PDB file of C-alpha atoms and ligand atoms in Angstrom:
ATOM      1  CA  MET A   1       0.000   0.000   0.000  1.00 59.00           C
ATOM      2  CA  GLU A   2       1.377   3.474  -0.946  1.00 57.00           C
ATOM      3  CA  THR A   3       0.972   6.071   1.803  1.00 59.00           C
ATOM      4  CA  PRO A   4       2.068   9.700   2.170  1.00 76.00           C
ATOM      5  CA  GLY A   5       3.693   9.136   5.603  1.00 88.00           C
ATOM      6  CA  ASN A   6       6.965   7.246   6.111  1.00 93.00           C
ATOM      7  CA  LEU A   7       6.754   3.847   7.766  1.00 95.00           C
ATOM      8  CA  PHE A   8       9.860   2.898   9.770  1.00 97.00           C
ATOM      9  CA  VAL A   9      10.290  -0.601  11.186  1.00 98.00           C
ATOM     10  CA  VAL A  10      12.895  -1.233  13.884  1.00 98.00           C
ATOM     11  CA  ALA A  11      13.737  -4.856  14.721  1.00 98.00           C
ATOM     12  CA  ALA A  12      16.398  -6.376  16.960  1.00 97.00           C
ATOM     13  CA  PRO A  13      16.951  -9.313  19.254  1.00 95.00           C
ATOM     14  CA  SER A  14      15.523  -8.780  22.714  1.00 94.00           C
ATOM     15  CA  GLY A  15      17.927  -6.680  24.801  1.00 96.00           C
ATOM     16  CA  ALA A  16      19.775  -5.047  21.871  1.00 97.00           C
ATOM     17  CA  GLY A  17      18.310  -1.718  22.937  1.00 97.00           C
ATOM     18  CA  LYS A  18      15.585  -0.855  20.434  1.00 96.00           C
ATOM     19  CA  SER A  19      13.022   0.396  22.998  1.00 93.00           C
ATOM     20  CA  SER A  20      15.683   2.600  24.624  1.00 96.00           C
ATOM     21  CA  LEU A  21      16.706   4.039  21.255  1.00 97.00           C
ATOM     22  CA  VAL A  22      13.129   4.653  20.117  1.00 96.00           C
ATOM     23  CA  LYS A  23      12.267   6.309  23.431  1.00 94.00           C
ATOM     24  CA  ALA A  24      15.302   8.603  23.143  1.00 96.00           C
ATOM     25  CA  LEU A  25      14.450   9.372  19.513  1.00 96.00           C
ATOM     26  CA  ARG A  26      10.946  10.417  20.542  1.00 93.00           C
ATOM     27  CA  SER A  27      12.315  12.939  23.021  1.00 93.00           C
ATOM     28  CA  PHE A  28      13.958  14.758  20.066  1.00 89.00           C
ATOM     29  CA  ASP A  29      11.449  14.019  17.355  1.00 91.00           C
ATOM     30  CA  ALA A  30       7.761  14.225  18.141  1.00 89.00           C
ATOM     31  CA  ARG A  31       6.935  13.869  14.428  1.00 88.00           C
ATOM     32  CA  VAL A  32       7.536  10.126  14.458  1.00 92.00           C
ATOM     33  CA  TYR A  33       4.652   8.248  16.011  1.00 93.00           C
ATOM     34  CA  PRO A  34       5.470   4.895  17.692  1.00 92.00           C
ATOM     35  CA  SER A  35       2.726   2.339  17.221  1.00 93.00           C
ATOM     36  CA  VAL A  36       1.471   0.483  20.320  1.00 95.00           C
ATOM     37  CA  SER A  37       1.291  -3.260  19.683  1.00 97.00           C
ATOM     38  CA  HIS A  38      -1.077  -5.879  21.069  1.00 98.00           C
ATOM     39  CA  THR A  39       0.448  -8.800  22.975  1.00 98.00           C
ATOM     40  CA  THR A  40      -0.655 -11.866  24.892  1.00 98.00           C
ATOM     41  CA  ARG A  41       2.310 -11.595  27.284  1.00 95.00           C
ATOM     42  CA  ALA A  42       1.744 -10.339  30.831  1.00 95.00           C
ATOM     43  CA  PRO A  43       2.674  -6.742  31.716  1.00 95.00           C
ATOM     44  CA  ARG A  44       6.106  -6.161  33.329  1.00 89.00           C
ATOM     45  CA  GLY A  45       6.554  -4.038  36.477  1.00 87.00           C
ATOM     46  CA  GLN A  46       5.763  -0.476  35.364  1.00 89.00           C
ATOM     47  CA  GLU A  47       4.072  -1.233  32.040  1.00 93.00           C
ATOM     48  CA  LYS A  48       0.616   0.225  31.427  1.00 96.00           C
ATOM     49  CA  HIS A  49      -2.151  -1.013  29.132  1.00 97.00           C
ATOM     50  CA  GLY A  50      -2.272   1.289  26.102  1.00 95.00           C
ATOM     51  CA  ARG A  51       1.173   2.795  26.729  1.00 93.00           C
ATOM     52  CA  GLU A  52       3.810   0.048  26.197  1.00 93.00           C
ATOM     53  CA  TYR A  53       1.274  -2.466  24.833  1.00 96.00           C
ATOM     54  CA  TYR A  54      -2.375  -3.340  24.634  1.00 97.00           C
ATOM     55  CA  PHE A  55      -2.352  -6.491  26.781  1.00 98.00           C
ATOM     56  CA  ALA A  56      -4.802  -8.995  25.316  1.00 98.00           C
ATOM     57  CA  SER A  57      -6.090 -12.416  26.326  1.00 98.00           C
ATOM     58  CA  ASP A  58      -5.595 -15.312  23.894  1.00 98.00           C
ATOM     59  CA  ALA A  59      -9.296 -15.095  23.018  1.00 98.00           C
ATOM     60  CA  GLU A  60      -9.081 -11.355  22.277  1.00 98.00           C
ATOM     61  CA  PHE A  61      -6.009 -11.867  20.145  1.00 98.00           C
ATOM     62  CA  ASP A  62      -7.706 -14.765  18.278  1.00 98.00           C
ATOM     63  CA  SER A  63     -10.677 -12.549  17.595  1.00 98.00           C
ATOM     64  CA  MET A  64      -8.453  -9.781  16.139  1.00 98.00           C
ATOM     65  CA  VAL A  65      -6.681 -12.339  13.930  1.00 98.00           C
ATOM     66  CA  GLY A  66     -10.095 -13.648  12.790  1.00 98.00           C
ATOM     67  CA  ASN A  67     -11.262 -10.118  11.972  1.00 97.00           C
ATOM     68  CA  ASP A  68      -8.105  -9.437   9.924  1.00 97.00           C
ATOM     69  CA  ALA A  69      -7.335  -6.549  12.273  1.00 97.00           C
ATOM     70  CA  PHE A  70      -3.531  -6.905  12.133  1.00 97.00           C
ATOM     71  CA  VAL A  71      -1.063  -5.561   9.565  1.00 97.00           C
ATOM     72  CA  GLU A  72       1.293  -8.222  10.918  1.00 98.00           C
ATOM     73  CA  TRP A  73       1.490 -10.564  13.863  1.00 98.00           C
ATOM     74  CA  ALA A  74       3.904 -13.260  15.028  1.00 98.00           C
ATOM     75  CA  ASN A  75       4.778 -15.686  17.783  1.00 96.00           C
ATOM     76  CA  VAL A  76       7.792 -14.254  19.586  1.00 94.00           C
ATOM     77  CA  HIS A  77       9.437 -15.976  22.576  1.00 89.00           C
ATOM     78  CA  GLY A  78       6.303 -18.085  23.094  1.00 91.00           C
ATOM     79  CA  LYS A  79       3.774 -15.204  23.108  1.00 96.00           C
ATOM     80  CA  ARG A  80       1.864 -13.439  20.333  1.00 98.00           C
ATOM     81  CA  TYR A  81       2.461  -9.842  19.298  1.00 98.00           C
ATOM     82  CA  GLY A  82       0.757  -7.829  16.554  1.00 98.00           C
ATOM     83  CA  THR A  83       0.390  -4.374  15.007  1.00 97.00           C
ATOM     84  CA  SER A  84      -3.221  -3.357  14.441  1.00 96.00           C
ATOM     85  CA  LYS A  85      -4.215  -1.797  11.132  1.00 94.00           C
ATOM     86  CA  LYS A  86      -6.317   0.751  13.000  1.00 89.00           C
ATOM     87  CA  GLY A  87      -3.234   1.973  14.893  1.00 81.00           C
ATOM     88  CA  ILE A  88      -1.230   2.990  11.841  1.00 91.00           C
ATOM     89  CA  GLN A  89      -3.278   3.372   8.664  1.00 89.00           C
ATOM     90  CA  ASP A  90      -5.031   6.636   9.537  1.00 86.00           C
ATOM     91  CA  ARG A  91      -1.764   8.269  10.589  1.00 90.00           C
ATOM     92  CA  LEU A  92       0.091   7.195   7.471  1.00 90.00           C
ATOM     93  CA  ALA A  93      -2.767   8.350   5.275  1.00 87.00           C
ATOM     94  CA  LYS A  94      -2.614  11.777   6.959  1.00 86.00           C
ATOM     95  CA  GLY A  95       1.090  11.992   6.072  1.00 84.00           C
ATOM     96  CA  GLU A  96       2.422  11.267   9.554  1.00 89.00           C
ATOM     97  CA  ASP A  97       5.523   9.132  10.109  1.00 93.00           C
ATOM     98  CA  VAL A  98       4.946   5.895  12.007  1.00 96.00           C
ATOM     99  CA  LEU A  99       7.566   3.694  13.667  1.00 97.00           C
ATOM    100  CA  LEU A 100       7.012   0.038  14.509  1.00 97.00           C
ATOM    101  CA  GLU A 101       9.228  -1.692  17.058  1.00 96.00           C
ATOM    102  CA  ILE A 102       8.655  -5.331  16.210  1.00 96.00           C
ATOM    103  CA  ASP A 103      10.441  -8.647  15.579  1.00 95.00           C
ATOM    104  CA  TYR A 104      11.930  -9.694  12.228  1.00 97.00           C
ATOM    105  CA  GLN A 105       8.975 -11.923  11.239  1.00 97.00           C
ATOM    106  CA  GLY A 106       6.617  -8.997  11.600  1.00 98.00           C
ATOM    107  CA  ALA A 107       9.068  -6.674   9.814  1.00 98.00           C
ATOM    108  CA  LEU A 108       9.112  -8.944   6.768  1.00 97.00           C
ATOM    109  CA  GLN A 109       5.295  -9.136   6.741  1.00 97.00           C
ATOM    110  CA  VAL A 110       5.156  -5.326   6.863  1.00 97.00           C
ATOM    111  CA  ARG A 111       7.439  -5.140   3.825  1.00 96.00           C
ATOM    112  CA  THR A 112       4.923  -7.244   1.876  1.00 96.00           C
ATOM    113  CA  ALA A 113       2.009  -4.978   2.847  1.00 94.00           C
ATOM    114  CA  PHE A 114       3.983  -1.710   2.562  1.00 94.00           C
ATOM    115  CA  PRO A 115       6.870  -2.172   0.079  1.00 94.00           C
ATOM    116  CA  GLN A 116       8.089   1.382   0.739  1.00 92.00           C
ATOM    117  CA  ALA A 117       8.582   0.678   4.485  1.00 95.00           C
ATOM    118  CA  ILE A 118      12.130   1.325   5.743  1.00 97.00           C
ATOM    119  CA  LEU A 119      13.455  -1.685   7.651  1.00 98.00           C
ATOM    120  CA  ILE A 120      16.142  -1.022  10.283  1.00 98.00           C
ATOM    121  CA  PHE A 121      17.921  -3.749  12.273  1.00 98.00           C
ATOM    122  CA  ILE A 122      19.686  -3.048  15.578  1.00 98.00           C
ATOM    123  CA  LEU A 123      22.614  -5.303  16.517  1.00 97.00           C
ATOM    124  CA  PRO A 124      24.299  -5.558  19.924  1.00 97.00           C
ATOM    125  CA  PRO A 125      28.113  -5.317  19.832  1.00 97.00           C
ATOM    126  CA  SER A 126      28.588  -8.907  21.143  1.00 97.00           C
ATOM    127  CA  TRP A 127      26.783 -11.936  22.582  1.00 97.00           C
ATOM    128  CA  GLU A 128      28.260 -11.208  26.024  1.00 97.00           C
ATOM    129  CA  GLU A 129      26.916  -7.652  25.951  1.00 98.00           C
ATOM    130  CA  LEU A 130      23.482  -8.846  24.822  1.00 98.00           C
ATOM    131  CA  ARG A 131      23.262 -11.261  27.753  1.00 97.00           C
ATOM    132  CA  SER A 132      24.536  -8.671  30.180  1.00 97.00           C
ATOM    133  CA  ARG A 133      21.906  -6.129  29.011  1.00 97.00           C
ATOM    134  CA  LEU A 134      19.109  -8.665  29.462  1.00 96.00           C
ATOM    135  CA  GLU A 135      20.391  -9.614  32.919  1.00 96.00           C
ATOM    136  CA  ASN A 136      20.996  -6.039  34.052  1.00 96.00           C
ATOM    137  CA  ARG A 137      17.564  -4.936  32.835  1.00 93.00           C
ATOM    138  CA  GLY A 138      16.257  -7.188  35.584  1.00 90.00           C
ATOM    139  CA  GLU A 139      12.817  -7.705  34.007  1.00 87.00           C
ATOM    140  CA  ASP A 140      12.962 -11.324  32.850  1.00 89.00           C
ATOM    141  CA  ALA A 141      13.356 -14.633  34.694  1.00 92.00           C
ATOM    142  CA  PRO A 142      16.557 -16.626  33.936  1.00 96.00           C
ATOM    143  CA  GLU A 143      14.679 -19.127  31.738  1.00 95.00           C
ATOM    144  CA  VAL A 144      13.131 -16.263  29.760  1.00 93.00           C
ATOM    145  CA  ILE A 145      16.594 -14.772  29.233  1.00 96.00           C
ATOM    146  CA  GLU A 146      17.891 -18.156  28.018  1.00 96.00           C
ATOM    147  CA  LEU A 147      15.022 -18.433  25.528  1.00 94.00           C
ATOM    148  CA  ARG A 148      15.624 -14.872  24.262  1.00 94.00           C
ATOM    149  CA  MET A 149      19.370 -15.535  23.852  1.00 96.00           C
ATOM    150  CA  LYS A 150      18.625 -18.735  21.930  1.00 96.00           C
ATOM    151  CA  ASN A 151      16.071 -16.999  19.676  1.00 95.00           C
ATOM    152  CA  ALA A 152      18.559 -14.176  19.050  1.00 96.00           C
ATOM    153  CA  GLU A 153      20.615 -16.546  16.858  1.00 95.00           C
ATOM    154  CA  GLU A 154      17.777 -16.964  14.349  1.00 95.00           C
ATOM    155  CA  GLU A 155      16.858 -13.272  14.600  1.00 95.00           C
ATOM    156  CA  MET A 156      20.388 -12.008  13.917  1.00 95.00           C
ATOM    157  CA  ALA A 157      20.657 -14.299  10.889  1.00 96.00           C
ATOM    158  CA  GLN A 158      17.988 -12.069   9.230  1.00 96.00           C
ATOM    159  CA  VAL A 159      20.079  -8.913   9.323  1.00 96.00           C
ATOM    160  CA  GLY A 160      20.881  -9.030   5.580  1.00 97.00           C
ATOM    161  CA  LYS A 161      17.186  -8.623   4.693  1.00 97.00           C
ATOM    162  CA  PHE A 162      17.042  -5.157   6.238  1.00 98.00           C
ATOM    163  CA  ASP A 163      17.665  -1.784   4.559  1.00 97.00           C
ATOM    164  CA  PHE A 164      19.829  -0.363   7.373  1.00 97.00           C
ATOM    165  CA  VAL A 165      21.842  -1.834  10.243  1.00 98.00           C
ATOM    166  CA  ILE A 166      22.797   0.021  13.418  1.00 98.00           C
ATOM    167  CA  ILE A 167      25.296  -1.394  15.915  1.00 98.00           C
ATOM    168  CA  ASN A 168      24.191  -0.270  19.352  1.00 98.00           C
ATOM    169  CA  GLU A 169      27.510  -0.196  21.159  1.00 98.00           C
ATOM    170  CA  LEU A 170      27.746   3.422  22.261  1.00 98.00           C
ATOM    171  CA  PHE A 171      24.184   4.552  22.834  1.00 98.00           C
ATOM    172  CA  GLU A 172      24.647   8.137  21.616  1.00 98.00           C
ATOM    173  CA  SER A 173      26.305   6.973  18.424  1.00 98.00           C
ATOM    174  CA  ALA A 174      23.498   4.480  17.690  1.00 98.00           C
ATOM    175  CA  LEU A 175      20.928   7.205  18.363  1.00 98.00           C
ATOM    176  CA  PHE A 176      22.723   9.509  15.940  1.00 97.00           C
ATOM    177  CA  ASP A 177      22.544   6.763  13.264  1.00 98.00           C
ATOM    178  CA  LEU A 178      18.823   6.226  13.850  1.00 98.00           C
ATOM    179  CA  LYS A 179      18.121   9.970  13.589  1.00 96.00           C
ATOM    180  CA  ALA A 180      20.192  10.140  10.386  1.00 96.00           C
ATOM    181  CA  ILE A 181      18.243   7.315   8.723  1.00 96.00           C
ATOM    182  CA  ILE A 182      14.921   8.920   9.590  1.00 95.00           C
ATOM    183  CA  HIS A 183      16.077  12.356   8.493  1.00 92.00           C
ATOM    184  CA  SER A 184      17.425  11.047   5.179  1.00 92.00           C
ATOM    185  CA  GLN A 185      14.049   9.525   4.310  1.00 90.00           C
ATOM    186  CA  ARG A 186      12.342  12.840   5.009  1.00 86.00           C
ATOM    187  CA  LEU A 187      14.727  14.596   2.646  1.00 85.00           C
ATOM    188  CA  LYS A 188      13.586  12.496  -0.292  1.00 82.00           C
ATOM    189  CA  TYR A 189      11.828  14.484  -2.978  1.00 68.00           C
ATOM    190  CA  ALA A 190       8.310  13.233  -2.308  1.00 69.00           C
ATOM    191  CA  SER A 191       8.559  13.940   1.401  1.00 70.00           C
ATOM    192  CA  GLN A 192       9.922  17.432   0.831  1.00 70.00           C
ATOM    193  CA  LEU A 193       7.102  18.153  -1.552  1.00 73.00           C
ATOM    194  CA  ARG A 194       4.594  17.095   1.063  1.00 72.00           C
ATOM    195  CA  LEU A 195       6.163  18.971   3.971  1.00 73.00           C
ATOM    196  CA  ARG A 196       7.220  22.147   2.134  1.00 79.00           C
ATOM    197  CA  SER A 197       4.611  22.578  -0.573  1.00 81.00           C
ATOM    198  CA  ASP A 198       4.799  26.348   0.127  1.00 86.00           C
ATOM    199  CA  VAL A 199       8.431  26.465  -1.077  1.00 86.00           C
ATOM    200  CA  PHE A 200       7.792  24.231  -4.067  1.00 81.00           C
ATOM    201  CA  GLU A 201       4.821  26.381  -5.111  1.00 86.00           C
ATOM    202  CA  SER A 202       6.713  29.664  -4.738  1.00 89.00           C
ATOM    203  CA  LEU A 203       9.485  28.255  -6.951  1.00 89.00           C
ATOM    204  CA  ASN A 204       6.892  27.027  -9.476  1.00 87.00           C
ATOM    205  CA  LEU A 205       8.161  23.479  -9.051  1.00 82.00           C
ATOM    206  CA  SER A 206       4.923  21.719  -8.165  1.00 63.00           C
TER     207      SER A 206
HETATM  208  N1  ATP B 301      24.191   1.220  24.068  1.00 57.62           N
HETATM  209  C1  ATP B 301      23.844   0.669  25.239  1.00 57.62           C
HETATM  210  N2  ATP B 301      24.803   0.420  26.159  1.00 57.62           N
HETATM  211  C2  ATP B 301      24.488  -0.144  27.357  1.00 57.62           C
HETATM  212  N3  ATP B 301      23.242  -0.516  27.731  1.00 57.62           N
HETATM  213  C3  ATP B 301      22.252  -0.306  26.852  1.00 57.62           C
HETATM  214  C4  ATP B 301      22.499   0.288  25.564  1.00 57.62           C
HETATM  215  N4  ATP B 301      21.321   0.371  24.898  1.00 57.62           N
HETATM  216  C5  ATP B 301      20.384  -0.142  25.733  1.00 57.62           C
HETATM  217  N5  ATP B 301      20.924  -0.544  26.892  1.00 57.62           N
HETATM  218  C6  ATP B 301      20.261  -1.192  28.043  1.00 57.62           C
HETATM  219  O1  ATP B 301      20.019  -2.545  27.652  1.00 57.62           O
HETATM  220  C7  ATP B 301      18.787  -3.013  28.225  1.00 57.62           C
HETATM  221  C8  ATP B 301      17.890  -3.541  27.091  1.00 57.62           C
HETATM  222  O2  ATP B 301      17.455  -2.426  26.318  1.00 57.62           O
HETATM  223  P1  ATP B 301      15.965  -2.352  25.739  1.00 57.62           P
HETATM  224  O3  ATP B 301      14.957  -2.726  26.785  1.00 57.62           O
HETATM  225  O4  ATP B 301      15.835  -1.027  25.086  1.00 57.62           O
HETATM  226  O5  ATP B 301      16.060  -3.541  24.653  1.00 57.62           O
HETATM  227  P2  ATP B 301      14.999  -4.049  23.576  1.00 57.62           P
HETATM  228  O6  ATP B 301      15.752  -4.383  22.360  1.00 57.62           O
HETATM  229  O7  ATP B 301      13.899  -3.054  23.430  1.00 57.62           O
HETATM  230  O8  ATP B 301      14.454  -5.371  24.251  1.00 57.62           O
HETATM  231  P3  ATP B 301      13.000  -6.071  24.110  1.00 57.62           P
HETATM  232  O9  ATP B 301      12.850  -6.495  22.705  1.00 57.62           O
HETATM  233  O10 ATP B 301      13.069  -7.214  25.061  1.00 57.62           O
HETATM  234  O11 ATP B 301      11.956  -5.067  24.527  1.00 57.62           O
HETATM  235  C9  ATP B 301      18.180  -1.855  28.978  1.00 57.62           C
HETATM  236  O12 ATP B 301      18.479  -2.009  30.354  1.00 57.62           O
HETATM  237  C10 ATP B 301      18.891  -0.620  28.392  1.00 57.62           C
HETATM  238  O13 ATP B 301      18.994   0.421  29.347  1.00 57.62           O
HETATM  239  N1  LIG B 302       5.923  -9.167  15.210  1.00 57.62           N
HETATM  240  C1  LIG B 302       5.792  -8.338  16.248  1.00 57.62           C
HETATM  241  N2  LIG B 302       6.742  -8.323  17.217  1.00 57.62           N
HETATM  242  C2  LIG B 302       6.582  -7.449  18.227  1.00 57.62           C
HETATM  243  C3  LIG B 302       5.500  -6.565  18.300  1.00 57.62           C
HETATM  244  N3  LIG B 302       5.610  -5.828  19.428  1.00 57.62           N
HETATM  245  C4  LIG B 302       6.746  -6.212  20.019  1.00 57.62           C
HETATM  246  N4  LIG B 302       7.341  -7.200  19.298  1.00 57.62           N
HETATM  247  C5  LIG B 302       8.593  -7.885  19.586  1.00 57.62           C
HETATM  248  O1  LIG B 302       8.457  -8.849  20.603  1.00 57.62           O
HETATM  249  C6  LIG B 302       9.724  -9.045  21.232  1.00 57.62           C
HETATM  250  C7  LIG B 302       9.601  -9.113  22.717  1.00 57.62           C
HETATM  251  O2  LIG B 302       9.136  -7.900  23.227  1.00 57.62           O
HETATM  252  P1  LIG B 302       9.025  -7.703  24.815  1.00 57.62           P
HETATM  253  O3  LIG B 302       8.351  -6.365  25.002  1.00 57.62           O
HETATM  254  O4  LIG B 302       8.234  -8.839  25.350  1.00 57.62           O
HETATM  255  O5  LIG B 302      10.439  -7.716  25.360  1.00 57.62           O
HETATM  256  C8  LIG B 302      10.615  -7.906  20.765  1.00 57.62           C
HETATM  257  O6  LIG B 302      11.482  -8.400  19.742  1.00 57.62           O
HETATM  258  C9  LIG B 302       9.640  -6.956  20.156  1.00 57.62           C
HETATM  259  O7  LIG B 302      10.199  -6.140  19.171  1.00 57.62           O
HETATM  260  C10 LIG B 302       4.526  -6.608  17.255  1.00 57.62           C
HETATM  261  O8  LIG B 302       3.526  -5.865  17.229  1.00 57.62           O
HETATM  262  N5  LIG B 302       4.722  -7.500  16.272  1.00 57.62           N
END
């Protein structure tokens, strides 16, 4: 589907730092709207329904799948996660930029539905650092961390299918890269035309 807004998709193995990067990006750039996914996993400590996720029962999730309400959904680490159509289509149609923070299976489904989507993969600098970030985050039980580390092997093998790769070693440097990717997409001709139609008209270019 062609839309006036940019659709950015950020994927990474759990613990690589995508939520931290997207949160930091948002503090500089209110023009990119992060979509809130639905999930069947339980909320963590401070998470709120409608803020980090819409927490859904299996039956509610089944019903959304049955009603074709998702742009994409996938089983990730034993739970289901999905991006609702309702959450993103209106914004994209209005010309707003939307960012999805999802796993690689969902990212590849999004590319099928929105071929112009920009797919960004975040890598940790090493396996040791990935484990240490998951452990230090202190949110997941040891068996959950083991499962996420195991799944990271398959996830990282997908990196070549993405348009951009960011290595999140130094946080500020990774954030700079993410901002640069987003900015470069906005500088493309079509986006400029949309955002600065006043300039294009005054120069008789439109
Ligand atoms: N560059 C970095 N250096 C050191 N620690 C980092 C860096 N980036 C993120 N972290 C830390 O690593 C932990 C995992 O980060 P975060 O929760 O953002 O990962 P994630 O990829 O969103 O994981 P998940 O997919 O499980 O939500 C957090 O404690 C975060 O503060
Ligand atoms: N395919 C999708 N994956 C999603 C979505 N929302 C989040 N995720 C991914 O799930 C894992 C685990 O997240 P966590 O919050 O439980 O740590 C992570 O890779 C997310 O990116 C979604 O809507 N679709």
